PDB file of C-alpha atoms in Angstrom:
ATOM      1  CA  GLN A   1     -67.784 -12.225   1.481  1.00 85.00           C
ATOM      2  CA  SER A   2     -64.759 -12.925   3.673  1.00 92.00           C
ATOM      3  CA  VAL A   3     -64.713 -12.288   7.411  1.00 95.00           C
ATOM      4  CA  LEU A   4     -61.294 -10.654   7.086  1.00 98.00           C
ATOM      5  CA  THR A   5     -61.083  -7.843   4.532  1.00 98.00           C
ATOM      6  CA  GLN A   6     -58.111  -7.416   2.233  1.00 98.00           C
ATOM      7  CA  PRO A   7     -57.662  -5.172  -0.810  1.00 98.00           C
ATOM      8  CA  PRO A   8     -58.171  -7.232  -3.987  1.00 97.00           C
ATOM      9  CA  SER A   9     -54.931  -6.024  -5.517  1.00 98.00           C
ATOM     10  CA  VAL A  10     -51.779  -4.028  -4.898  1.00 98.00           C
ATOM     11  CA  SER A  11     -48.860  -3.277  -7.158  1.00 97.00           C
ATOM     12  CA  GLY A  12     -45.371  -1.859  -7.032  1.00 97.00           C
ATOM     13  CA  ALA A  13     -42.211  -1.504  -9.047  1.00 97.00           C
ATOM     14  CA  PRO A  14     -39.147  -3.630  -8.366  1.00 97.00           C
ATOM     15  CA  GLY A  15     -37.314  -2.379  -5.305  1.00 97.00           C
ATOM     16  CA  GLN A  16     -40.315  -0.560  -3.896  1.00 98.00           C
ATOM     17  CA  ARG A  17     -42.233  -1.221  -0.679  1.00 98.00           C
ATOM     18  CA  VAL A  18     -45.855  -2.320  -0.579  1.00 98.00           C
ATOM     19  CA  THR A  19     -48.247  -3.062   2.254  1.00 98.00           C
ATOM     20  CA  ILE A  20     -51.308  -5.283   2.370  1.00 98.00           C
ATOM     21  CA  SER A  21     -53.935  -4.653   5.007  1.00 98.00           C
ATOM     22  CA  CYS A  22     -56.184  -7.170   6.724  1.00 98.00           C
ATOM     23  CA  THR A  23     -59.162  -5.785   8.627  1.00 98.00           C
ATOM     24  CA  GLY A  24     -61.179  -7.861  11.055  1.00 97.00           C
ATOM     25  CA  SER A  25     -63.362  -7.271  14.095  1.00 96.00           C
ATOM     26  CA  SER A  26     -63.654  -7.792  17.844  1.00 94.00           C
ATOM     27  CA  SER A  27     -64.563 -11.441  17.299  1.00 95.00           C
ATOM     28  CA  ASN A  28     -61.362 -12.288  15.483  1.00 96.00           C
ATOM     29  CA  ILE A  29     -58.206 -10.173  15.154  1.00 96.00           C
ATOM     30  CA  GLY A  30     -59.288  -7.788  17.912  1.00 94.00           C
ATOM     31  CA  ALA A  31     -60.628 -10.456  20.258  1.00 93.00           C
ATOM     32  CA  GLY A  32     -57.690 -10.455  22.625  1.00 80.00           C
ATOM     33  CA  TYR A  33     -54.161 -11.562  23.210  1.00 80.00           C
ATOM     34  CA  SER A  34     -54.749 -15.290  22.876  1.00 82.00           C
ATOM     35  CA  VAL A  35     -52.738 -17.094  20.246  1.00 82.00           C
ATOM     36  CA  HIS A  36     -56.077 -17.950  18.638  1.00 83.00           C
ATOM     37  CA  TYR A  37     -56.452 -14.346  17.490  1.00 93.00           C
ATOM     38  CA  ASP A  38     -52.987 -13.917  16.107  1.00 95.00           C
ATOM     39  CA  VAL A  39     -52.760 -13.095  12.400  1.00 97.00           C
ATOM     40  CA  HIS A  40     -50.873 -15.269   9.962  1.00 98.00           C
ATOM     41  CA  TRP A  41     -50.007 -14.645   6.340  1.00 98.00           C
ATOM     42  CA  TYR A  42     -49.686 -17.051   3.435  1.00 98.00           C
ATOM     43  CA  GLN A  43     -48.149 -16.621   0.008  1.00 98.00           C
ATOM     44  CA  GLN A  44     -49.670 -18.526  -2.898  1.00 98.00           C
ATOM     45  CA  LEU A  45     -47.601 -18.505  -6.061  1.00 97.00           C
ATOM     46  CA  PRO A  46     -49.501 -19.176  -9.294  1.00 94.00           C
ATOM     47  CA  GLY A  47     -50.618 -22.780  -9.544  1.00 94.00           C
ATOM     48  CA  THR A  48     -49.206 -23.813  -6.181  1.00 97.00           C
ATOM     49  CA  ALA A  49     -50.421 -24.464  -2.633  1.00 98.00           C
ATOM     50  CA  PRO A  50     -50.362 -21.718  -0.009  1.00 98.00           C
ATOM     51  CA  LYS A  51     -47.139 -21.377   1.962  1.00 98.00           C
ATOM     52  CA  LEU A  52     -46.803 -19.921   5.452  1.00 98.00           C
ATOM     53  CA  LEU A  53     -45.110 -16.532   5.211  1.00 98.00           C
ATOM     54  CA  ILE A  54     -45.681 -14.869   8.611  1.00 98.00           C
ATOM     55  CA  TYR A  55     -46.975 -16.485  11.804  1.00 98.00           C
ATOM     56  CA  GLY A  56     -47.964 -15.042  15.154  1.00 96.00           C
ATOM     57  CA  ASN A  57     -48.461 -11.538  13.695  1.00 96.00           C
ATOM     58  CA  SER A  58     -44.812 -10.817  12.994  1.00 97.00           C
ATOM     59  CA  ASN A  59     -42.672 -13.959  12.953  1.00 97.00           C
ATOM     60  CA  ARG A  60     -40.981 -15.358   9.864  1.00 98.00           C
ATOM     61  CA  PRO A  61     -40.511 -19.102   9.356  1.00 97.00           C
ATOM     62  CA  SER A  62     -37.033 -20.245   8.518  1.00 96.00           C
ATOM     63  CA  GLY A  63     -36.202 -19.459   4.917  1.00 96.00           C
ATOM     64  CA  VAL A  64     -38.537 -16.484   4.504  1.00 98.00           C
ATOM     65  CA  PRO A  65     -36.535 -13.372   3.588  1.00 97.00           C
ATOM     66  CA  ASP A  66     -36.548 -10.467   6.034  1.00 96.00           C
ATOM     67  CA  ARG A  67     -38.022  -8.338   3.244  1.00 97.00           C
ATOM     68  CA  PHE A  68     -41.348  -9.681   4.520  1.00 98.00           C
ATOM     69  CA  SER A  69     -42.697  -8.345   7.819  1.00 98.00           C
ATOM     70  CA  GLY A  70     -46.007  -8.390   9.644  1.00 98.00           C
ATOM     71  CA  SER A  71     -47.716  -6.329  12.301  1.00 97.00           C
ATOM     72  CA  LYS A  72     -51.007  -6.244  14.166  1.00 96.00           C
ATOM     73  CA  SER A  73     -52.838  -3.420  15.907  1.00 94.00           C
ATOM     74  CA  GLY A  74     -56.354  -3.491  17.264  1.00 94.00           C
ATOM     75  CA  THR A  75     -58.656  -5.185  14.767  1.00 96.00           C
ATOM     76  CA  SER A  76     -56.239  -4.965  11.831  1.00 97.00           C
ATOM     77  CA  ALA A  77     -52.981  -6.381  10.602  1.00 98.00           C
ATOM     78  CA  SER A  78     -50.563  -5.568   7.829  1.00 98.00           C
ATOM     79  CA  LEU A  79     -48.035  -7.359   5.680  1.00 98.00           C
ATOM     80  CA  ALA A  80     -45.152  -5.269   4.352  1.00 98.00           C
ATOM     81  CA  ILE A  81     -42.864  -6.292   1.548  1.00 98.00           C
ATOM     82  CA  THR A  82     -39.750  -4.220   0.913  1.00 98.00           C
ATOM     83  CA  GLY A  83     -37.324  -4.416  -1.995  1.00 97.00           C
ATOM     84  CA  LEU A  84     -39.995  -5.877  -4.264  1.00 98.00           C
ATOM     85  CA  GLN A  85     -38.819  -8.622  -6.604  1.00 97.00           C
ATOM     86  CA  ALA A  86     -40.504 -10.187  -9.606  1.00 97.00           C
ATOM     87  CA  GLU A  87     -40.692 -13.500  -7.726  1.00 96.00           C
ATOM     88  CA  ASP A  88     -42.930 -11.861  -5.090  1.00 97.00           C
ATOM     89  CA  GLU A  89     -45.796 -11.724  -7.594  1.00 98.00           C
ATOM     90  CA  ALA A  90     -48.424 -13.921  -5.940  1.00 98.00           C
ATOM     91  CA  ASP A  91     -51.660 -13.963  -3.964  1.00 98.00           C
ATOM     92  CA  TYR A  92     -51.392 -13.180  -0.258  1.00 98.00           C
ATOM     93  CA  TYR A  93     -53.904 -14.262   2.396  1.00 98.00           C
ATOM     94  CA  CYS A  94     -54.292 -13.318   6.041  1.00 98.00           C
ATOM     95  CA  GLN A  95     -55.775 -15.775   8.549  1.00 98.00           C
ATOM     96  CA  SER A  96     -57.020 -15.740  12.119  1.00 97.00           C
ATOM     97  CA  TYR A  97     -59.702 -17.410  14.273  1.00 96.00           C
ATOM     98  CA  ASP A  98     -63.224 -16.114  14.779  1.00 96.00           C
ATOM     99  CA  SER A  99     -64.858 -16.768  18.145  1.00 94.00           C
ATOM    100  CA  SER A 100     -68.387 -16.004  16.931  1.00 95.00           C
ATOM    101  CA  LEU A 101     -68.138 -18.448  14.048  1.00 94.00           C
ATOM    102  CA  SER A 102     -65.950 -20.936  15.948  1.00 94.00           C
ATOM    103  CA  ALA A 103     -63.937 -21.203  12.770  1.00 96.00           C
ATOM    104  CA  TRP A 104     -60.566 -20.363  11.329  1.00 97.00           C
ATOM    105  CA  VAL A 105     -61.066 -17.549   8.842  1.00 98.00           C
ATOM    106  CA  PHE A 106     -59.158 -16.132   5.896  1.00 98.00           C
ATOM    107  CA  GLY A 107     -59.076 -12.836   4.116  1.00 98.00           C
ATOM    108  CA  GLY A 108     -60.291 -12.748   0.530  1.00 98.00           C
ATOM    109  CA  GLY A 109     -56.744 -12.559  -0.752  1.00 98.00           C
ATOM    110  CA  THR A 110     -54.668  -9.816  -2.348  1.00 98.00           C
ATOM    111  CA  LYS A 111     -53.015 -10.175  -5.731  1.00 98.00           C
ATOM    112  CA  LEU A 112     -49.608  -8.529  -5.794  1.00 98.00           C
ATOM    113  CA  THR A 113     -48.396  -7.380  -9.196  1.00 97.00           C
ATOM    114  CA  VAL A 114     -44.761  -6.386  -9.654  1.00 97.00           C
ATOM    115  CA  LEU A 115     -44.745  -3.793 -12.405  1.00 94.00           C
TER     116      LEU A 115
ATOM    117  CA  GLU B   1     -38.811 -33.654   4.542  1.00 95.00           C
ATOM    118  CA  VAL B   2     -42.260 -32.859   5.891  1.00 97.00           C
ATOM    119  CA  GLN B   3     -44.802 -33.711   3.210  1.00 98.00           C
ATOM    120  CA  LEU B   4     -48.557 -33.979   2.775  1.00 98.00           C
ATOM    121  CA  VAL B   5     -49.989 -35.646  -0.320  1.00 98.00           C
ATOM    122  CA  GLU B   6     -53.705 -35.518  -1.102  1.00 98.00           C
ATOM    123  CA  SER B   7     -55.607 -37.832  -3.416  1.00 98.00           C
ATOM    124  CA  GLY B   8     -59.150 -38.874  -4.224  1.00 98.00           C
ATOM    125  CA  GLY B   9     -60.407 -35.852  -6.100  1.00 98.00           C
ATOM    126  CA  GLY B  10     -62.325 -36.094  -9.335  1.00 98.00           C
ATOM    127  CA  LEU B  11     -65.584 -35.412 -11.139  1.00 98.00           C
ATOM    128  CA  VAL B  12     -68.776 -36.305  -9.273  1.00 98.00           C
ATOM    129  CA  GLN B  13     -72.440 -35.590  -9.940  1.00 98.00           C
ATOM    130  CA  PRO B  14     -74.482 -33.343  -7.651  1.00 98.00           C
ATOM    131  CA  GLY B  15     -75.734 -35.374  -4.709  1.00 98.00           C
ATOM    132  CA  GLY B  16     -72.847 -37.807  -5.007  1.00 98.00           C
ATOM    133  CA  SER B  17     -70.057 -38.751  -2.623  1.00 98.00           C
ATOM    134  CA  LEU B  18     -66.290 -38.690  -2.638  1.00 98.00           C
ATOM    135  CA  ARG B  19     -63.584 -39.585  -0.132  1.00 98.00           C
ATOM    136  CA  LEU B  20     -60.370 -37.594  -0.019  1.00 98.00           C
ATOM    137  CA  SER B  21     -57.159 -38.867   1.543  1.00 98.00           C
ATOM    138  CA  CYS B  22     -54.030 -37.104   2.751  1.00 98.00           C
ATOM    139  CA  VAL B  23     -50.901 -39.103   3.529  1.00 98.00           C
ATOM    140  CA  ALA B  24     -48.308 -37.514   5.797  1.00 98.00           C
ATOM    141  CA  SER B  25     -44.586 -38.187   5.929  1.00 98.00           C
ATOM    142  CA  GLY B  26     -41.485 -36.684   7.501  1.00 98.00           C
ATOM    143  CA  PHE B  27     -43.030 -36.031  10.912  1.00 97.00           C
ATOM    144  CA  THR B  28     -44.844 -37.808  13.753  1.00 97.00           C
ATOM    145  CA  PHE B  29     -48.386 -37.572  12.380  1.00 98.00           C
ATOM    146  CA  SER B  30     -50.044 -38.572  15.654  1.00 97.00           C
ATOM    147  CA  ASN B  31     -48.652 -35.466  17.402  1.00 97.00           C
ATOM    148  CA  TYR B  32     -50.358 -32.956  15.157  1.00 98.00           C
ATOM    149  CA  GLU B  33     -53.811 -31.556  14.537  1.00 98.00           C
ATOM    150  CA  MET B  34     -54.981 -31.577  10.938  1.00 98.00           C
ATOM    151  CA  ASN B  35     -57.281 -29.522   8.761  1.00 98.00           C
ATOM    152  CA  TRP B  36     -58.951 -29.448   5.377  1.00 98.00           C
ATOM    153  CA  VAL B  37     -59.017 -26.105   3.570  1.00 98.00           C
ATOM    154  CA  ARG B  38     -60.574 -25.572   0.144  1.00 98.00           C
ATOM    155  CA  GLN B  39     -60.261 -23.068  -2.663  1.00 98.00           C
ATOM    156  CA  ALA B  40     -62.943 -22.689  -5.307  1.00 98.00           C
ATOM    157  CA  PRO B  41     -61.657 -21.886  -8.816  1.00 97.00           C
ATOM    158  CA  GLY B  42     -60.392 -18.311  -8.893  1.00 96.00           C
ATOM    159  CA  LYS B  43     -61.519 -17.714  -5.317  1.00 97.00           C
ATOM    160  CA  GLY B  44     -59.973 -17.430  -1.863  1.00 97.00           C
ATOM    161  CA  LEU B  45     -59.273 -19.936   0.874  1.00 98.00           C
ATOM    162  CA  GLU B  46     -62.028 -21.427   3.044  1.00 98.00           C
ATOM    163  CA  TRP B  47     -61.387 -23.525   6.145  1.00 98.00           C
ATOM    164  CA  VAL B  48     -63.496 -26.723   5.991  1.00 98.00           C
ATOM    165  CA  SER B  49     -62.735 -28.991   8.944  1.00 98.00           C
ATOM    166  CA  TYR B  50     -60.391 -29.676  11.871  1.00 98.00           C
ATOM    167  CA  ILE B  51     -59.443 -32.772  13.853  1.00 98.00           C
ATOM    168  CA  THR B  52     -57.246 -33.058  16.928  1.00 97.00           C
ATOM    169  CA  SER B  53     -54.255 -35.370  17.111  1.00 96.00           C
ATOM    170  CA  SER B  54     -56.307 -38.036  18.904  1.00 95.00           C
ATOM    171  CA  GLY B  55     -59.346 -37.723  16.644  1.00 93.00           C
ATOM    172  CA  SER B  56     -61.608 -35.761  18.960  1.00 92.00           C
ATOM    173  CA  PRO B  57     -62.899 -33.096  19.102  1.00 95.00           C
ATOM    174  CA  ILE B  58     -63.773 -32.327  15.506  1.00 97.00           C
ATOM    175  CA  TYR B  59     -65.055 -29.077  14.023  1.00 97.00           C
ATOM    176  CA  TYR B  60     -66.671 -28.160  10.710  1.00 97.00           C
ATOM    177  CA  ALA B  61     -67.474 -25.024   8.787  1.00 97.00           C
ATOM    178  CA  ASP B  62     -71.217 -24.354   8.666  1.00 96.00           C
ATOM    179  CA  SER B  63     -71.134 -24.777   4.885  1.00 97.00           C
ATOM    180  CA  VAL B  64     -70.257 -28.485   5.170  1.00 98.00           C
ATOM    181  CA  LYS B  65     -71.684 -29.468   8.559  1.00 98.00           C
ATOM    182  CA  GLY B  66     -73.843 -32.581   8.312  1.00 98.00           C
ATOM    183  CA  ARG B  67     -72.482 -33.499   4.866  1.00 98.00           C
ATOM    184  CA  PHE B  68     -68.724 -33.903   5.382  1.00 98.00           C
ATOM    185  CA  THR B  69     -66.909 -36.126   7.876  1.00 98.00           C
ATOM    186  CA  ILE B  70     -63.257 -35.756   8.808  1.00 98.00           C
ATOM    187  CA  SER B  71     -61.317 -38.672  10.237  1.00 98.00           C
ATOM    188  CA  ARG B  72     -57.759 -39.902  10.656  1.00 98.00           C
ATOM    189  CA  ASP B  73     -55.796 -43.110  11.012  1.00 98.00           C
ATOM    190  CA  ASN B  74     -52.617 -42.384  12.932  1.00 98.00           C
ATOM    191  CA  ALA B  75     -51.248 -45.855  12.245  1.00 98.00           C
ATOM    192  CA  LYS B  76     -51.465 -45.141   8.536  1.00 98.00           C
ATOM    193  CA  HIS B  77     -50.344 -41.499   8.867  1.00 98.00           C
ATOM    194  CA  SER B  78     -53.487 -40.566   6.995  1.00 98.00           C
ATOM    195  CA  LEU B  79     -56.232 -37.963   7.108  1.00 98.00           C
ATOM    196  CA  TYR B  80     -59.571 -38.372   5.357  1.00 98.00           C
ATOM    197  CA  LEU B  81     -62.543 -36.295   4.287  1.00 98.00           C
ATOM    198  CA  GLN B  82     -65.761 -38.119   3.440  1.00 98.00           C
ATOM    199  CA  MET B  83     -67.923 -35.795   1.376  1.00 98.00           C
ATOM    200  CA  ASN B  84     -71.604 -36.640   0.872  1.00 98.00           C
ATOM    201  CA  SER B  85     -74.520 -34.804  -0.744  1.00 98.00           C
ATOM    202  CA  LEU B  86     -72.082 -32.846  -2.858  1.00 98.00           C
ATOM    203  CA  ARG B  87     -73.217 -29.591  -4.447  1.00 98.00           C
ATOM    204  CA  ALA B  88     -71.862 -27.479  -7.283  1.00 98.00           C
ATOM    205  CA  ASP B  89     -70.503 -24.960  -4.789  1.00 97.00           C
ATOM    206  CA  ASP B  90     -68.318 -27.661  -3.238  1.00 98.00           C
ATOM    207  CA  THR B  91     -66.223 -27.558  -6.424  1.00 98.00           C
ATOM    208  CA  ALA B  92     -62.726 -26.615  -5.271  1.00 98.00           C
ATOM    209  CA  VAL B  93     -59.169 -27.679  -4.728  1.00 98.00           C
ATOM    210  CA  TYR B  94     -59.036 -29.336  -1.317  1.00 98.00           C
ATOM    211  CA  TYR B  95     -55.841 -28.972   0.694  1.00 98.00           C
ATOM    212  CA  CYS B  96     -54.860 -30.789   3.849  1.00 98.00           C
ATOM    213  CA  ALA B  97     -52.826 -28.661   6.253  1.00 98.00           C
ATOM    214  CA  ARG B  98     -51.022 -29.426   9.488  1.00 98.00           C
ATOM    215  CA  LYS B  99     -51.512 -27.452  12.677  1.00 97.00           C
ATOM    216  CA  THR B 100     -49.257 -27.679  15.708  1.00 94.00           C
ATOM    217  CA  PRO B 101     -51.137 -27.935  19.052  1.00 94.00           C
ATOM    218  CA  GLY B 102     -51.164 -24.604  20.868  1.00 93.00           C
ATOM    219  CA  THR B 103     -50.765 -22.607  17.665  1.00 94.00           C
ATOM    220  CA  SER B 104     -53.286 -21.242  15.208  1.00 95.00           C
ATOM    221  CA  TRP B 105     -51.524 -21.351  11.854  1.00 97.00           C
ATOM    222  CA  PHE B 106     -51.394 -23.993   9.133  1.00 98.00           C
ATOM    223  CA  ASP B 107     -48.041 -25.325   7.989  1.00 97.00           C
ATOM    224  CA  PRO B 108     -47.318 -27.076   5.761  1.00 98.00           C
ATOM    225  CA  TRP B 109     -50.006 -27.599   3.153  1.00 98.00           C
ATOM    226  CA  GLY B 110     -50.360 -30.420   0.658  1.00 98.00           C
ATOM    227  CA  GLN B 111     -50.433 -29.816  -3.078  1.00 98.00           C
ATOM    228  CA  GLY B 112     -54.219 -30.143  -3.173  1.00 98.00           C
ATOM    229  CA  THR B 113     -56.715 -32.355  -5.002  1.00 98.00           C
ATOM    230  CA  LEU B 114     -59.424 -31.002  -7.294  1.00 98.00           C
ATOM    231  CA  VAL B 115     -63.055 -31.912  -6.689  1.00 98.00           C
ATOM    232  CA  THR B 116     -65.503 -31.000  -9.451  1.00 98.00           C
ATOM    233  CA  VAL B 117     -69.214 -31.360  -8.813  1.00 98.00           C
ATOM    234  CA  SER B 118     -71.098 -31.240 -12.081  1.00 97.00           C
ATOM    235  CA  SER B 119     -73.652 -33.160 -14.096  1.00 96.00           C
TER     236      SER B 119
END
């Protein structure tokens, strides 16, 4: 069981908007304003390594389309994808740091299906 | 181009040992912290171990503490993971991932190397 909770799956039609939630606790996402407790998101296309999608709650690395956006509030975070495209079909993982475990932690992953 | 390339995976019997390597290129390896993250077949990501740019301190997940040892050779731009007393639940793809000091995210990741623990 993962420390950060994500829905196992979400789906949407091309062009639609979907959101993926990531729920933590006061020992990780909600632990404070330190960079340690920021939330980051990774996209893992089938058969490939994870790729950084969002860092520092809401920042996009160079090359990531602005269709992807992130937010954080309290002990939760969300990833939003607008204008869904077939190429967005992948697994998405959130990540933060847990002070009780003294470990970097991931969500269980969410499989996005583009209908 | 920033690149991480893992090697050393394979089939090993329960109780056996294996040493993974990760060779870095395209950046100044000695300036960055490094991690190992694993993914069991069909499962999610699990952080395994962390090492600072200088080699100390080092941290491990509870699931591998006392069995795995992370190390690095900055002169060879290489990261290692010595895995001993391997168990079936250590079966996974092992990724090395870079972490910039002062940040908490992993970027980039290598392509991964598969470790299978089975008799």
